[in-house]
Amino acid sequence: MPELTELTAVRLVEGFRKGEFSPVEATRAALERAERIQPEVNAFVRLLADEALARARESADRWRRGEPYGPVDGVPVTVKDILLLRGAPTLRGSKTISEEGSWDEDAPAVARLREQGAVFLGKTTTPEFGWKGVTDSPLSGATRNPYDTSRTAGGSSGGSAAAVALGAGPLSLGTDGGGSVRIPAAFCGVFALKPTYGRVPLYPASAFGTLSHVGPMTRDAADAALLLDVIAAPDARDWSALGPAGASFTDALAGGVRGLRVAYSPSFGGQVAVAPAVAAAVRRAVEGLARLGAYVEETDPDFTDPVDAFHTLWFSGAARVTQHFGPRQRESLDPGLREICASGARRSALDYLAAVDVRMELGRRMGRFHESYDLLVTPTLPITAFEAGIEVPKGSGYRRWTGWTPFTYPFNMTQQPAATVPVGADGAGLPVGMQIVAARHRDDLVLRAAHALYEAGVAASFAFPSFTSSGS
């Protein structure tokens, strides 16, 4: 049997049920892995070993009695340090937040996991306030890629992606306002889903408003469905949350892709320059969808890059986060964050509403697009992981992280479900991700298509990364 750290959550729960191993053993293995990878990868803000082992022992007792709290009882979980976790400070990658305080509340997704007996290993790294597509911050430094520690893990949920990729817990909660679960998952070779907006309640509300989603980051689509079944429950603290899902996402995995209408857009109609190795890996995966019975057509959604409107929404949100800061606090901010806050503060209400108009038109276009196509497939990113500690690849000419993430942020603007599936590697062994997008409220279709790719061996086509404390 593989090491416990390499097992999915689904397989761990099966083992708990059969008595093959216990939550305590799984938690110890995950904690040992987390401690081992931390010096090189820097995936964690803090580990909660004592608390995790105490919860694991309680879970083991429940499993022995045949009375687990729910489908993730005893499973090790990590939480991005944007989301509240009772008993642990939530510092959001910033030196401006004090650790002092009671920290006595869980975010909605964390609360649902706690109710069902999940074991919280610790808080994972984030850029300051989750503002960019790589994970480095003044508070915790840079988080590095499991496949090459000289490179970035991506962001803003980079710590979660690295932790999942390296076996420090099979499940993680991330947040995604412009690609922040999909970007690092693609760079680190794991699965991530940005659900339909509101499917997973969020509290406290994000300053980035209805761009921000909470989503599962996992080893595969089946684990994501398991996690989504738990966290997609209403919470009175989020006024914009959707009602109950109505059906199990795990049950929806079956059925494959036969007969689904798939639009394959390799470059958004030539608007995006995609690295050849990325393009080739994604095309092979699309051919796999066709072999599985999907009707695939190479075509593009009818829109131009909405980056200017996204910047208005995003930068204004960042300005709001820091609006009350004094000069000393501003001086301690990530310099890039300080820049976009200043830009956001200069934008007017009319600028913001004009960006909302762009967003609404984009949503209309994508709604009509999905009358003809069940799924849209693109590269998740046009490149693979680049040097750690910088916002944009050297020599790229990009000013901000949005320059190299053109496939992700449009679907935060439209609130559609979008996932990334690992579909191969480039010549340097760095993971490549393929993005699967569906109409709003069709998270089930995204998960079903991704699961079919895993079942057919099209996804996860490279090995679990080997790692030692001296590097990867």
Short mmCIF file of C-alpha atoms in Angstrom, two decimals:
data_model
loop_
_atom_site.label_atom_id
_atom_site.label_comp_id
_atom_site.label_asym_id
_atom_site.label_seq_id
_atom_site.Cartn_x
_atom_site.Cartn_y
_atom_site.Cartn_z
CA MET A 1 0.00 0.00 0.00
CA PRO A 2 1.28 3.54 -0.73
CA GLU A 3 2.29 5.76 2.17
CA LEU A 4 -0.63 7.30 4.06
CA THR A 5 0.45 10.73 2.84
CA GLU A 6 -0.15 9.65 -0.76
CA LEU A 7 -3.72 8.45 -0.22
CA THR A 8 -6.72 10.49 -1.24
CA ALA A 9 -9.33 11.47 1.30
CA VAL A 10 -11.75 8.96 -0.23
CA ARG A 11 -9.20 6.19 0.28
CA LEU A 12 -8.39 7.33 3.83
CA VAL A 13 -12.05 7.20 4.83
CA GLU A 14 -12.35 3.74 3.31
CA GLY A 15 -9.35 2.66 5.38
CA PHE A 16 -10.80 4.15 8.57
CA ARG A 17 -14.05 2.30 7.95
CA LYS A 18 -12.27 -1.03 7.37
CA GLY A 19 -9.89 -0.56 10.28
CA GLU A 20 -6.81 -0.69 8.03
CA PHE A 21 -5.37 2.40 9.73
CA SER A 22 -6.64 5.14 12.00
CA PRO A 23 -7.09 8.91 11.85
CA VAL A 24 -4.27 9.20 14.35
CA GLU A 25 -1.88 7.38 12.01
CA ALA A 26 -3.01 9.48 9.04
CA THR A 27 -2.66 12.71 11.02
CA ARG A 28 0.79 11.82 12.35
CA ALA A 29 1.96 10.99 8.83
CA ALA A 30 0.58 14.26 7.44
CA LEU A 31 2.14 16.31 10.25
CA GLU A 32 5.50 14.63 9.79
CA ARG A 33 5.34 15.39 6.08
CA ALA A 34 4.35 19.00 6.76
CA GLU A 35 7.27 19.48 9.13
CA ARG A 36 9.65 17.87 6.66
CA ILE A 37 8.65 19.99 3.68
CA GLN A 38 8.32 23.29 5.51
CA PRO A 39 12.01 24.36 5.48
CA GLU A 40 12.22 24.11 1.69
CA VAL A 41 8.69 24.75 0.44
CA ASN A 42 7.30 27.09 3.11
CA ALA A 43 3.69 26.02 2.73
CA PHE A 44 2.55 26.78 6.27
CA VAL A 45 2.06 29.86 8.40
CA ARG A 46 1.55 27.61 11.42
CA LEU A 47 1.02 23.96 12.23
CA LEU A 48 -1.45 22.87 14.91
CA ALA A 49 0.04 19.52 15.86
CA ASP A 50 -1.35 19.15 19.39
CA GLU A 51 -4.84 20.20 18.40
CA ALA A 52 -4.77 18.01 15.30
CA LEU A 53 -3.71 14.89 17.20
CA ALA A 54 -6.37 15.51 19.84
CA ARG A 55 -9.07 15.72 17.16
CA ALA A 56 -7.63 12.65 15.43
CA ARG A 57 -7.85 10.62 18.65
CA GLU A 58 -11.49 11.67 19.09
CA SER A 59 -12.17 10.66 15.49
CA ALA A 60 -10.48 7.29 15.97
CA ASP A 61 -12.79 6.60 18.91
CA ARG A 62 -15.82 7.40 16.78
CA TRP A 63 -14.67 5.12 13.97
CA ARG A 64 -14.08 2.29 16.46
CA ARG A 65 -17.67 2.71 17.65
CA GLY A 66 -18.92 2.87 14.07
CA GLU A 67 -20.26 6.40 14.66
CA PRO A 68 -18.31 8.85 12.48
CA TYR A 69 -19.67 12.37 12.36
CA GLY A 70 -19.62 12.51 8.57
CA PRO A 71 -17.81 11.64 5.34
CA VAL A 72 -14.57 13.48 6.23
CA ASP A 73 -14.30 12.43 9.87
CA GLY A 74 -10.61 12.06 10.69
CA VAL A 75 -9.31 13.37 7.36
CA PRO A 76 -6.38 15.82 7.63
CA VAL A 77 -7.29 19.24 6.22
CA THR A 78 -5.37 22.47 5.78
CA VAL A 79 -6.86 25.97 5.63
CA LYS A 80 -5.58 28.99 3.73
CA ASP A 81 -4.71 31.79 6.12
CA ILE A 82 -7.41 34.01 4.64
CA LEU A 83 -10.18 31.94 6.26
CA LEU A 84 -10.99 32.00 9.96
CA LEU A 85 -10.03 28.89 11.94
CA ARG A 86 -11.09 28.93 15.58
CA GLY A 87 -8.16 29.00 17.97
CA ALA A 88 -5.58 30.12 15.41
CA PRO A 89 -4.79 33.69 14.30
CA THR A 90 -5.77 34.56 10.74
CA LEU A 91 -3.08 37.01 9.63
CA ARG A 92 -3.77 37.06 5.86
CA GLY A 93 -0.09 37.28 5.02
CA SER A 94 0.17 40.74 6.58
CA LYS A 95 2.24 42.32 9.31
CA THR A 96 -0.61 44.79 9.81
CA ILE A 97 -2.74 42.21 11.66
CA SER A 98 -2.01 41.38 15.29
CA GLU A 99 -1.99 37.80 16.54
CA GLU A 100 -3.61 38.97 19.77
CA GLY A 101 -7.29 38.31 20.26
CA SER A 102 -9.64 35.46 20.98
CA TRP A 103 -9.86 34.10 17.40
CA ASP A 104 -13.01 32.27 18.44
CA GLU A 105 -14.91 31.94 15.17
CA ASP A 106 -14.74 29.61 12.16
CA ALA A 107 -15.40 30.61 8.57
CA PRO A 108 -18.48 28.81 7.21
CA ALA A 109 -16.52 26.15 5.29
CA VAL A 110 -14.29 25.53 8.30
CA ALA A 111 -17.33 25.25 10.57
CA ARG A 112 -18.91 22.59 8.32
CA LEU A 113 -15.68 20.58 8.34
CA ARG A 114 -15.39 20.87 12.12
CA GLU A 115 -18.95 19.63 12.54
CA GLN A 116 -18.10 16.53 10.51
CA GLY A 117 -14.92 15.67 12.40
CA ALA A 118 -12.19 16.83 10.01
CA VAL A 119 -8.71 17.24 11.49
CA PHE A 120 -7.14 20.67 10.99
CA LEU A 121 -3.38 20.43 10.47
CA GLY A 122 -2.67 24.14 10.15
CA LYS A 123 -2.92 27.38 8.20
CA THR A 124 -1.31 27.68 4.76
CA THR A 125 0.49 30.63 3.23
CA THR A 126 -0.98 33.43 1.14
CA PRO A 127 0.27 36.67 -0.38
CA GLU A 128 -0.80 39.69 1.62
CA PHE A 129 -4.63 39.76 1.65
CA GLY A 130 -4.57 37.29 -1.26
CA TRP A 131 -3.87 40.08 -3.72
CA LYS A 132 -1.76 38.35 -6.41
CA GLY A 133 -1.22 35.14 -8.36
CA VAL A 134 1.96 34.08 -6.57
CA THR A 135 2.50 33.34 -2.89
CA ASP A 136 5.03 35.52 -1.14
CA SER A 137 4.42 38.06 1.58
CA PRO A 138 6.22 40.38 3.98
CA LEU A 139 4.97 38.12 6.79
CA SER A 140 6.03 34.65 5.66
CA GLY A 141 8.29 34.96 2.61
CA ALA A 142 7.94 32.92 -0.58
CA THR A 143 6.20 29.57 -1.00
CA ARG A 144 8.00 27.29 -3.44
CA ASN A 145 7.03 24.74 -6.04
CA PRO A 146 7.16 21.03 -5.07
CA TYR A 147 8.68 20.13 -8.44
CA ASP A 148 11.42 22.77 -8.39
CA THR A 149 11.93 24.79 -5.23
CA SER A 150 13.57 27.63 -7.15
CA ARG A 151 10.14 28.31 -8.67
CA THR A 152 6.86 29.65 -7.38
CA ALA A 153 3.97 27.52 -6.19
CA GLY A 154 1.62 30.11 -7.67
CA GLY A 155 -1.05 31.90 -5.69
CA SER A 156 -2.79 33.14 -3.94
CA SER A 157 -3.57 29.72 -2.41
CA GLY A 158 0.00 28.59 -2.98
CA GLY A 159 0.57 27.06 0.44
CA SER A 160 -2.53 24.92 0.06
CA ALA A 161 -1.50 23.68 -3.38
CA ALA A 162 2.02 22.78 -2.23
CA ALA A 163 0.72 21.05 0.88
CA VAL A 164 -1.70 18.88 -1.10
CA ALA A 165 0.90 18.08 -3.76
CA LEU A 166 3.40 16.91 -1.14
CA GLY A 167 1.01 14.87 0.99
CA ALA A 168 0.60 17.25 3.94
CA GLY A 169 -3.12 16.53 4.05
CA PRO A 170 -5.25 15.49 1.05
CA LEU A 171 -7.81 18.28 1.42
CA SER A 172 -7.35 22.04 1.61
CA LEU A 173 -9.59 25.08 1.60
CA GLY A 174 -8.49 27.88 -0.70
CA THR A 175 -9.98 31.11 -1.95
CA ASP A 176 -10.18 32.32 -5.55
CA GLY A 177 -10.82 35.92 -6.61
CA GLY A 178 -9.05 35.84 -9.97
CA GLY A 179 -7.66 32.32 -10.23
CA SER A 180 -6.28 31.80 -6.76
CA VAL A 181 -7.09 28.11 -6.38
CA ARG A 182 -6.61 27.27 -10.06
CA ILE A 183 -3.27 29.04 -10.59
CA PRO A 184 -1.32 27.28 -7.81
CA ALA A 185 -3.05 23.96 -8.42
CA ALA A 186 -1.95 24.12 -12.08
CA PHE A 187 1.63 25.00 -11.09
CA CYS A 188 1.75 22.25 -8.44
CA GLY A 189 0.01 19.45 -10.32
CA VAL A 190 -3.15 19.07 -8.20
CA PHE A 191 -6.87 19.56 -8.70
CA ALA A 192 -8.82 22.65 -7.68
CA LEU A 193 -12.35 23.88 -8.21
CA LYS A 194 -13.67 27.41 -8.05
CA PRO A 195 -17.35 26.64 -7.49
CA THR A 196 -20.23 28.77 -8.68
CA TYR A 197 -20.25 31.97 -6.65
CA GLY A 198 -22.21 31.48 -3.43
CA ARG A 199 -22.12 27.68 -3.57
CA VAL A 200 -19.70 27.78 -0.62
CA PRO A 201 -20.61 30.54 1.84
CA LEU A 202 -17.93 33.06 2.77
CA TYR A 203 -17.64 35.07 5.97
CA PRO A 204 -16.30 37.61 6.70
CA ALA A 205 -17.19 39.00 3.31
CA SER A 206 -14.25 39.62 1.01
CA ALA A 207 -13.30 43.19 0.20
CA PHE A 208 -13.06 41.92 -3.38
CA GLY A 209 -16.80 41.35 -3.22
CA THR A 210 -18.50 38.85 -5.47
CA LEU A 211 -15.28 38.03 -7.32
CA SER A 212 -14.14 35.88 -4.39
CA HIS A 213 -15.03 32.21 -4.06
CA VAL A 214 -14.06 29.49 -1.57
CA GLY A 215 -13.04 26.23 -3.19
CA PRO A 216 -11.56 22.77 -2.62
CA MET A 217 -7.95 21.95 -3.45
CA THR A 218 -7.36 18.20 -3.58
CA ARG A 219 -5.51 15.28 -5.11
CA ASP A 220 -8.32 14.55 -7.58
CA ALA A 221 -11.89 15.35 -8.58
CA ALA A 222 -13.46 12.70 -6.36
CA ASP A 223 -11.87 14.28 -3.29
CA ALA A 224 -13.08 17.70 -4.42
CA ALA A 225 -16.63 16.40 -4.74
CA LEU A 226 -16.39 14.87 -1.27
CA LEU A 227 -15.17 18.16 0.19
CA LEU A 228 -17.75 20.21 -1.71
CA ASP A 229 -20.54 17.99 -0.39
CA VAL A 230 -19.49 19.06 3.11
CA ILE A 231 -18.79 22.77 2.64
CA ALA A 232 -21.60 23.65 0.20
CA ALA A 233 -24.10 24.16 2.98
CA PRO A 234 -25.91 27.44 3.69
CA ASP A 235 -24.64 29.74 6.42
CA ALA A 236 -26.70 32.64 7.74
CA ARG A 237 -23.63 34.89 7.93
CA ASP A 238 -23.34 35.07 4.11
CA TRP A 239 -26.28 36.97 2.65
CA SER A 240 -25.21 36.08 -0.91
CA ALA A 241 -24.87 32.33 -0.38
CA LEU A 242 -26.92 29.95 -2.49
CA GLY A 243 -29.47 27.56 -1.04
CA PRO A 244 -28.76 23.86 -0.49
CA ALA A 245 -27.14 22.12 -3.45
CA GLY A 246 -30.02 19.69 -3.73
CA ALA A 247 -27.92 16.69 -4.80
CA SER A 248 -24.62 15.09 -3.92
CA PHE A 249 -21.61 16.17 -5.96
CA THR A 250 -20.05 12.78 -5.27
CA ASP A 251 -23.07 11.03 -6.76
CA ALA A 252 -22.80 13.30 -9.81
CA LEU A 253 -19.31 12.05 -10.67
CA ALA A 254 -20.61 9.01 -12.52
CA GLY A 255 -21.72 9.14 -16.12
CA GLY A 256 -18.63 10.27 -17.95
CA VAL A 257 -18.53 12.81 -20.75
CA ARG A 258 -20.17 10.88 -23.56
CA GLY A 259 -22.48 13.23 -25.45
CA LEU A 260 -21.31 16.41 -23.74
CA ARG A 261 -20.72 19.38 -26.05
CA VAL A 262 -17.21 20.68 -25.38
CA ALA A 263 -15.78 23.92 -26.75
CA TYR A 264 -11.99 23.86 -26.87
CA SER A 265 -10.38 27.30 -26.93
CA PRO A 266 -6.58 26.93 -27.07
CA SER A 267 -5.81 30.66 -26.99
CA PHE A 268 -9.05 32.69 -26.73
CA GLY A 269 -8.95 33.25 -30.46
CA GLY A 270 -5.28 34.10 -30.62
CA GLN A 271 -5.48 36.64 -27.79
CA VAL A 272 -3.13 34.58 -25.58
CA ALA A 273 0.37 33.36 -26.41
CA VAL A 274 0.58 29.85 -24.96
CA ALA A 275 3.86 28.03 -24.37
CA PRO A 276 4.20 25.13 -26.84
CA ALA A 277 4.59 22.47 -24.12
CA VAL A 278 1.45 23.75 -22.38
CA ALA A 279 -0.52 23.84 -25.62
CA ALA A 280 0.55 20.29 -26.52
CA ALA A 281 -0.36 18.82 -23.13
CA VAL A 282 -3.78 20.47 -23.13
CA ARG A 283 -4.49 19.37 -26.71
CA ARG A 284 -3.67 15.76 -25.77
CA ALA A 285 -6.12 15.96 -22.88
CA VAL A 286 -8.80 17.41 -25.15
CA GLU A 287 -8.24 14.52 -27.52
CA GLY A 288 -8.79 12.29 -24.50
CA LEU A 289 -12.19 13.91 -23.94
CA ALA A 290 -13.08 13.15 -27.54
CA ARG A 291 -12.01 9.51 -27.15
CA LEU A 292 -14.29 9.30 -24.11
CA GLY A 293 -17.25 10.31 -26.26
CA ALA A 294 -17.51 14.09 -25.88
CA TYR A 295 -18.36 16.17 -28.94
CA VAL A 296 -15.38 18.51 -29.14
CA GLU A 297 -15.27 21.62 -31.30
CA GLU A 298 -12.38 24.05 -31.45
CA THR A 299 -14.02 27.43 -30.96
CA ASP A 300 -13.72 30.53 -28.79
CA PRO A 301 -16.03 32.39 -26.44
CA ASP A 302 -17.05 35.73 -27.87
CA PHE A 303 -15.26 38.25 -25.68
CA THR A 304 -12.14 40.38 -25.54
CA ASP A 305 -9.83 40.48 -22.54
CA PRO A 306 -11.74 42.18 -19.67
CA VAL A 307 -8.55 42.91 -17.73
CA ASP A 308 -9.11 46.66 -17.41
CA ALA A 309 -12.51 46.13 -15.83
CA PHE A 310 -11.11 43.39 -13.61
CA HIS A 311 -8.34 45.73 -12.46
CA THR A 312 -10.88 48.37 -11.51
CA LEU A 313 -12.84 45.88 -9.42
CA TRP A 314 -9.74 44.24 -7.94
CA PHE A 315 -7.71 47.35 -7.21
CA SER A 316 -10.72 49.09 -5.67
CA GLY A 317 -11.20 46.11 -3.37
CA ALA A 318 -7.55 46.25 -2.33
CA ALA A 319 -7.88 49.96 -1.61
CA ARG A 320 -10.87 49.23 0.58
CA VAL A 321 -8.90 46.62 2.58
CA THR A 322 -6.26 49.19 3.46
CA GLN A 323 -8.42 52.31 3.62
CA HIS A 324 -8.03 52.72 7.38
CA PHE A 325 -4.25 52.13 7.45
CA GLY A 326 -1.91 54.81 8.71
CA PRO A 327 1.47 55.66 7.14
CA ARG A 328 3.40 53.10 9.18
CA GLN A 329 1.04 50.27 8.22
CA ARG A 330 1.18 51.24 4.55
CA GLU A 331 4.96 51.23 4.67
CA SER A 332 4.91 47.60 5.84
CA LEU A 333 2.75 46.42 2.91
CA ASP A 334 3.99 44.40 -0.04
CA PRO A 335 5.15 47.13 -2.46
CA GLY A 336 3.01 45.75 -5.28
CA LEU A 337 -0.06 45.76 -3.05
CA ARG A 338 0.70 49.32 -2.05
CA GLU A 339 0.77 50.27 -5.74
CA ILE A 340 -2.56 48.71 -6.63
CA CYS A 341 -4.19 50.20 -3.51
CA ALA A 342 -3.11 53.65 -4.65
CA SER A 343 -4.48 52.92 -8.12
CA GLY A 344 -7.74 51.64 -6.70
CA ALA A 345 -8.16 54.70 -4.50
CA ARG A 346 -8.05 56.94 -7.58
CA ARG A 347 -10.95 55.16 -9.29
CA SER A 348 -14.37 56.74 -9.02
CA ALA A 349 -17.77 55.20 -8.38
CA LEU A 350 -18.52 55.74 -12.07
CA ASP A 351 -15.35 53.83 -12.99
CA TYR A 352 -16.47 50.99 -10.76
CA LEU A 353 -19.96 50.91 -12.24
CA ALA A 354 -18.52 50.93 -15.76
CA ALA A 355 -16.49 47.85 -14.79
CA VAL A 356 -19.67 46.25 -13.47
CA ASP A 357 -21.27 46.91 -16.87
CA VAL A 358 -18.39 45.06 -18.55
CA ARG A 359 -18.86 42.23 -16.10
CA MET A 360 -22.58 41.97 -16.77
CA GLU A 361 -22.04 41.91 -20.54
CA LEU A 362 -19.39 39.21 -20.13
CA GLY A 363 -21.84 37.18 -18.08
CA ARG A 364 -24.50 37.57 -20.77
CA ARG A 365 -22.12 36.40 -23.47
CA MET A 366 -21.04 33.37 -21.49
CA GLY A 367 -24.64 32.51 -20.64
CA ARG A 368 -25.47 32.46 -24.33
CA PHE A 369 -22.28 30.53 -25.11
CA HIS A 370 -23.34 27.74 -22.76
CA GLU A 371 -26.65 27.37 -24.57
CA SER A 372 -24.54 25.76 -27.30
CA TYR A 373 -21.78 24.14 -25.22
CA ASP A 374 -21.90 22.25 -21.95
CA LEU A 375 -18.22 22.87 -21.21
CA LEU A 376 -15.47 25.25 -22.21
CA VAL A 377 -11.91 23.89 -22.05
CA THR A 378 -8.77 26.05 -22.07
CA PRO A 379 -5.26 25.92 -20.69
CA THR A 380 -5.42 26.96 -17.05
CA LEU A 381 -2.33 29.09 -17.58
CA PRO A 382 -0.27 29.81 -20.71
CA ILE A 383 3.01 29.04 -18.90
CA THR A 384 4.45 26.76 -16.23
CA ALA A 385 5.91 27.87 -12.91
CA PHE A 386 8.56 30.59 -12.99
CA GLU A 387 11.05 31.93 -10.45
CA ALA A 388 9.82 32.23 -6.87
CA GLY A 389 9.57 35.61 -5.16
CA ILE A 390 8.51 37.71 -8.16
CA GLU A 391 5.07 38.74 -9.40
CA VAL A 392 5.65 38.25 -13.13
CA PRO A 393 8.16 36.15 -15.11
CA LYS A 394 11.41 37.96 -15.82
CA GLY A 395 11.52 39.43 -19.30
CA SER A 396 7.78 38.89 -19.86
CA GLY A 397 6.96 42.59 -20.10
CA TYR A 398 3.92 42.09 -17.85
CA ARG A 399 3.22 44.75 -15.25
CA ARG A 400 0.92 42.77 -12.98
CA TRP A 401 0.10 39.09 -12.34
CA THR A 402 -3.01 39.33 -14.51
CA GLY A 403 -0.73 39.49 -17.57
CA TRP A 404 0.08 35.78 -17.31
CA THR A 405 -3.32 34.58 -15.99
CA PRO A 406 -5.71 35.56 -18.82
CA PHE A 407 -7.65 32.29 -18.70
CA THR A 408 -8.67 32.49 -15.04
CA TYR A 409 -10.01 35.89 -13.94
CA PRO A 410 -12.76 36.21 -16.59
CA PHE A 411 -14.66 33.41 -14.86
CA ASN A 412 -14.52 35.14 -11.51
CA MET A 413 -16.23 38.05 -13.20
CA THR A 414 -18.95 35.72 -14.53
CA GLN A 415 -19.14 33.64 -11.30
CA GLN A 416 -18.99 30.36 -13.25
CA PRO A 417 -17.59 27.11 -11.89
CA ALA A 418 -14.09 26.45 -13.19
CA ALA A 419 -11.59 23.74 -12.32
CA THR A 420 -8.01 22.92 -13.17
CA VAL A 421 -6.93 19.36 -13.92
CA PRO A 422 -3.26 18.31 -14.17
CA VAL A 423 -2.70 16.93 -17.67
CA GLY A 424 1.04 16.56 -18.02
CA ALA A 425 4.36 18.30 -17.64
CA ASP A 426 6.68 20.45 -19.70
CA GLY A 427 10.22 19.50 -20.63
CA ALA A 428 11.51 20.60 -17.22
CA GLY A 429 9.02 18.35 -15.40
CA LEU A 430 6.79 21.23 -14.33
CA PRO A 431 3.05 20.52 -14.20
CA VAL A 432 0.59 21.73 -16.82
CA GLY A 433 -3.08 22.34 -16.02
CA MET A 434 -6.21 22.29 -18.16
CA GLN A 435 -9.18 24.44 -17.18
CA ILE A 436 -12.76 23.15 -17.41
CA VAL A 437 -15.56 25.73 -17.21
CA ALA A 438 -19.34 25.27 -17.14
CA ALA A 439 -22.40 27.48 -16.89
CA ARG A 440 -23.29 28.87 -13.48
CA HIS A 441 -24.72 26.22 -11.12
CA ARG A 442 -23.28 23.34 -13.17
CA ASP A 443 -20.45 22.46 -10.80
CA ASP A 444 -21.59 18.87 -11.22
CA LEU A 445 -20.62 18.89 -14.92
CA VAL A 446 -17.16 20.28 -14.20
CA LEU A 447 -16.52 17.62 -11.58
CA ARG A 448 -17.96 14.86 -13.75
CA ALA A 449 -15.73 15.73 -16.71
CA ALA A 450 -12.65 16.03 -14.50
CA HIS A 451 -13.41 12.71 -12.83
CA ALA A 452 -13.74 11.04 -16.23
CA LEU A 453 -10.25 12.27 -17.09
CA TYR A 454 -8.85 10.84 -13.87
CA GLU A 455 -10.63 7.54 -14.40
CA ALA A 456 -9.24 7.29 -17.93
CA GLY A 457 -5.70 8.14 -16.84
CA VAL A 458 -5.65 11.36 -18.86
CA ALA A 459 -5.31 13.49 -15.73
CA ALA A 460 -2.55 13.15 -13.14
CA SER A 461 -0.16 11.82 -15.76
CA PHE A 462 2.98 12.52 -13.74
CA ALA A 463 4.24 11.06 -10.49
CA PHE A 464 3.69 12.11 -6.90
CA PRO A 465 6.68 14.40 -6.30
CA SER A 466 9.56 12.94 -4.36
CA PHE A 467 10.88 15.35 -1.76
CA THR A 468 13.49 15.45 0.96
CA SER A 469 14.43 18.18 3.39
CA SER A 470 17.41 19.05 1.20
CA GLY A 471 15.31 19.90 -1.87
CA SER A 472 13.26 18.34 -4.62
#
